[in-house]
CSV table of C-alpha atoms in Angstrom, one decimal:
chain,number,residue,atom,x,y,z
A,25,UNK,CA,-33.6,11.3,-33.3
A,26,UNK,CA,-32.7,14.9,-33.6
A,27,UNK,CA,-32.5,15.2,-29.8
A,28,UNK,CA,-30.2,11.7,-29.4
A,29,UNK,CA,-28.1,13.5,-31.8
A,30,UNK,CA,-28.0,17.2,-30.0
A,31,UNK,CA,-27.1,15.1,-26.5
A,32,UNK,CA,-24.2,13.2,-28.3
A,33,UNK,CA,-23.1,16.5,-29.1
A,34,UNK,CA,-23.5,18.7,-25.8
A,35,UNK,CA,-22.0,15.3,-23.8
A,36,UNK,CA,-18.9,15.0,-26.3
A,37,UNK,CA,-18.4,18.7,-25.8
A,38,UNK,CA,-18.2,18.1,-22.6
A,39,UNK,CA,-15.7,15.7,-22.3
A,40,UNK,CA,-13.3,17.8,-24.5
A,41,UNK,CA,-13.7,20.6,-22.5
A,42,UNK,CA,-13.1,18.8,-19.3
A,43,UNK,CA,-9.5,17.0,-21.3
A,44,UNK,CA,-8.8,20.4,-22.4
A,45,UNK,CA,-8.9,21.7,-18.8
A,46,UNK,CA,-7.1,19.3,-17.2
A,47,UNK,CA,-4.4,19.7,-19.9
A,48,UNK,CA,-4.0,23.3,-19.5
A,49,UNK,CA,-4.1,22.6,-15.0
A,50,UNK,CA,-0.8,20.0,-15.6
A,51,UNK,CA,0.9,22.1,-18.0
A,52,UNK,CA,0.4,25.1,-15.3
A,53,UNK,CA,1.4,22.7,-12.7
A,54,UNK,CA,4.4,21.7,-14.7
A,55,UNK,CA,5.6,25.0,-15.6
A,56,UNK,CA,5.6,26.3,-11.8
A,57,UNK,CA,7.0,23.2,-9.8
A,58,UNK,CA,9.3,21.5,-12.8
A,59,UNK,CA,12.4,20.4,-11.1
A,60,UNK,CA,12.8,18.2,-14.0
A,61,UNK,CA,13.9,21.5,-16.6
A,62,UNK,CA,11.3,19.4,-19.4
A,63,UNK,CA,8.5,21.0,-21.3
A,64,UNK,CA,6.5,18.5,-20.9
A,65,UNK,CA,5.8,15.5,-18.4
A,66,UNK,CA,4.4,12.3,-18.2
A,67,UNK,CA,0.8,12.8,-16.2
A,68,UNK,CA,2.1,10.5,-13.4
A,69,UNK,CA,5.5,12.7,-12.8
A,70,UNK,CA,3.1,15.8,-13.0
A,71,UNK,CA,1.1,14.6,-10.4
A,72,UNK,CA,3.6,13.9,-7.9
A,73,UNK,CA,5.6,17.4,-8.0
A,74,UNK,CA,3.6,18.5,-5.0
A,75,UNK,CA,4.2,14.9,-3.0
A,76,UNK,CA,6.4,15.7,0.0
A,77,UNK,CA,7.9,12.3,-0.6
A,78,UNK,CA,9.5,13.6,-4.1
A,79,UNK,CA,11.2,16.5,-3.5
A,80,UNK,CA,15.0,14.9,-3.7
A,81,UNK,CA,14.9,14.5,-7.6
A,82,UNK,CA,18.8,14.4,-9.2
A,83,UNK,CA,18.6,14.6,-12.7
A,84,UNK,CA,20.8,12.8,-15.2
A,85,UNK,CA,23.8,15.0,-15.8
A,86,UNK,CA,23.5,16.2,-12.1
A,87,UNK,CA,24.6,12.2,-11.3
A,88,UNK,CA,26.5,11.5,-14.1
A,89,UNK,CA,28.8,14.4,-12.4
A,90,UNK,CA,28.8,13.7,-9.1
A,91,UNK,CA,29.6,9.5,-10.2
A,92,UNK,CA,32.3,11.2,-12.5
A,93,UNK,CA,33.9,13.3,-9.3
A,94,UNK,CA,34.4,10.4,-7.3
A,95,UNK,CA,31.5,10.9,-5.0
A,96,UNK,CA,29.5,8.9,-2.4
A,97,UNK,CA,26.3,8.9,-3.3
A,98,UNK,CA,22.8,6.6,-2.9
A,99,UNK,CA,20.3,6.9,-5.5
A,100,UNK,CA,16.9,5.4,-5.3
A,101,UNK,CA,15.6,4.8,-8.9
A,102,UNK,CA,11.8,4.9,-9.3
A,103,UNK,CA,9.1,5.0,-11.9
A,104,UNK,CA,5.3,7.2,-10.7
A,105,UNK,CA,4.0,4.4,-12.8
A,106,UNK,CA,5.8,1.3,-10.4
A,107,UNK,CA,2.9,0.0,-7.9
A,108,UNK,CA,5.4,-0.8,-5.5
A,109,UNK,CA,7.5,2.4,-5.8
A,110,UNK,CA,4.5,3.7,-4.7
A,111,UNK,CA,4.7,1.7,-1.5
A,112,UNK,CA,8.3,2.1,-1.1
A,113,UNK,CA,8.7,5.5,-1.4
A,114,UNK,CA,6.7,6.8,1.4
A,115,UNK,CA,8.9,4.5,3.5
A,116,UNK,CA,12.3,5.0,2.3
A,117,UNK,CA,11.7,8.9,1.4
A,118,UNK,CA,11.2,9.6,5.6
A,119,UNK,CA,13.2,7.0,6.7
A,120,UNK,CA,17.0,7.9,4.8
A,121,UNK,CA,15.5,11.8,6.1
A,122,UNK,CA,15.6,10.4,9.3
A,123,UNK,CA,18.8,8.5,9.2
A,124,UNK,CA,20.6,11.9,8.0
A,125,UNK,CA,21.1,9.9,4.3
A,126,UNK,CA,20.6,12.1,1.8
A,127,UNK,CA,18.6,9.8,-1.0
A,128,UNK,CA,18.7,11.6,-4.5
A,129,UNK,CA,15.6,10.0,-6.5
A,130,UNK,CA,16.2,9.4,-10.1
A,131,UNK,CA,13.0,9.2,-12.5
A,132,UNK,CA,13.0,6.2,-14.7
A,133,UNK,CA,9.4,7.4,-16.2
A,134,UNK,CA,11.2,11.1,-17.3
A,135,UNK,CA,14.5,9.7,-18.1
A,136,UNK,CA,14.6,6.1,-20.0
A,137,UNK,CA,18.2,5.8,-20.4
A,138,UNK,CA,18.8,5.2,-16.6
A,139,UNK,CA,17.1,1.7,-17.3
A,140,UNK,CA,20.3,1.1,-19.7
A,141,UNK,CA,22.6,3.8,-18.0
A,142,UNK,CA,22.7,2.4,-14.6
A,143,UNK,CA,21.6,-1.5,-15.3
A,144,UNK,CA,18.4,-1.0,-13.3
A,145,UNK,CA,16.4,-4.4,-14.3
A,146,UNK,CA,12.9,-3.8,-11.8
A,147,UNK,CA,12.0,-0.3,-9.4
A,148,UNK,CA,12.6,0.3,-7.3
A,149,UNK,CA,15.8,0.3,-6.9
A,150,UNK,CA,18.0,1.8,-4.5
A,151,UNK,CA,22.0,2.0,-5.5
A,152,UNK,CA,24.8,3.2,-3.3
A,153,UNK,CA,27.9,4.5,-5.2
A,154,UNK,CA,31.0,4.8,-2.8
A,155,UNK,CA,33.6,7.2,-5.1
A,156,UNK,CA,31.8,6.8,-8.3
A,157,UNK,CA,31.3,3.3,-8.2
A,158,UNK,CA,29.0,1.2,-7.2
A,159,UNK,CA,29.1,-1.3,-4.1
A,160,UNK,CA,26.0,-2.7,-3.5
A,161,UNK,CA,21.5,-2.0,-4.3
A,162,UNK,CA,18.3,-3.4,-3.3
A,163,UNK,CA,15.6,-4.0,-5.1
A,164,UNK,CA,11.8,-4.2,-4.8
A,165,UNK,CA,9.1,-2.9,-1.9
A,166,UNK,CA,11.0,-4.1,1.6
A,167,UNK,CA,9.7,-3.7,4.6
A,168,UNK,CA,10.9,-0.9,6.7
A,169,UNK,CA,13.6,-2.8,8.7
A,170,UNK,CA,15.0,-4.6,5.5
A,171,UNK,CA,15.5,-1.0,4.5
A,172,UNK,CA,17.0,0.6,7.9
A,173,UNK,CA,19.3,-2.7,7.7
A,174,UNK,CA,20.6,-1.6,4.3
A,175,UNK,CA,20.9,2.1,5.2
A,176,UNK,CA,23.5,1.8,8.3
A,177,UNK,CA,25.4,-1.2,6.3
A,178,UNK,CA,26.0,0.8,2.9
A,179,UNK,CA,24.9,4.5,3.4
A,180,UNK,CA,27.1,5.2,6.4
């Protein structure tokens, strides 16, 4: 019995100390690559700061500015924890890069109000603004020509 107990011990010491590491690797992580100006991020976000396909973040006030100055602009709303923003993104992300659109992403996941903010009812989303407001969006994972479609009719 006394060497169940000593195993329990040693194995739940173990998984502490592997939870504590981890912590402490995303919180290093966070604090080197945070585009996001948070302490603290959700472990999906966290995970994705070094994901090529990520890298156009906008964050609230940054959009709420340009929408307020009258400016074009096409936003893709997304959540790290959205299965099929997961499939969009490496489509859309390359593609608008290609197509000379410059897609700001907006994280649903980091910044809740958006959901209310913006209407956004499913992610992804993409919305284009044409001087501050907006004139049309897509929704859900599209293939790649549903997406080029919607790029040269609203993003050009």
């Amino acid at each position: 019995m006394k060497k169940v107990i000593i195993f329990l011990v040693i194995v739940i010491a173990l998984f502490v100390a592997v939870g504590f590491l981890t912590k402490m690797q995303n919180e290093e992580k966070v604090s080197e690559d945070n585009v996001y100006k948070k302490d603290t991020l959700h472990p999906e976000t966290a995970a994705q700061l070094d994901d090529p396909h990520y890298q156009n973040i906008i964050l609230p006030d940054e959009l709420e500015e340009k929408l307020n100055n009258n400016e074009d602009v096409t936003v893709y709303f997304f959540s790290p924890t959205c299965p099929h923003c997961v499939r969009t993104t490496p489509i859309v992300a390359p593609l608008s890069e290609e197509m000379g659109i410059d897609l700001v992403q907006f994280n649903l996941l980091e910044f809740e109000d958006g959901w209310d903010d913006y209407r956004i009812t499913e992610t992804p989303t993409i919305v284009q603004y044409k001087d501050g407001k907006e004139t049309e969006r897509i929704t859900g994972f599209q293939e790649k020509e549903v997406f080029e479609e919607w790029f040269n009719q609203n993003s050009k």
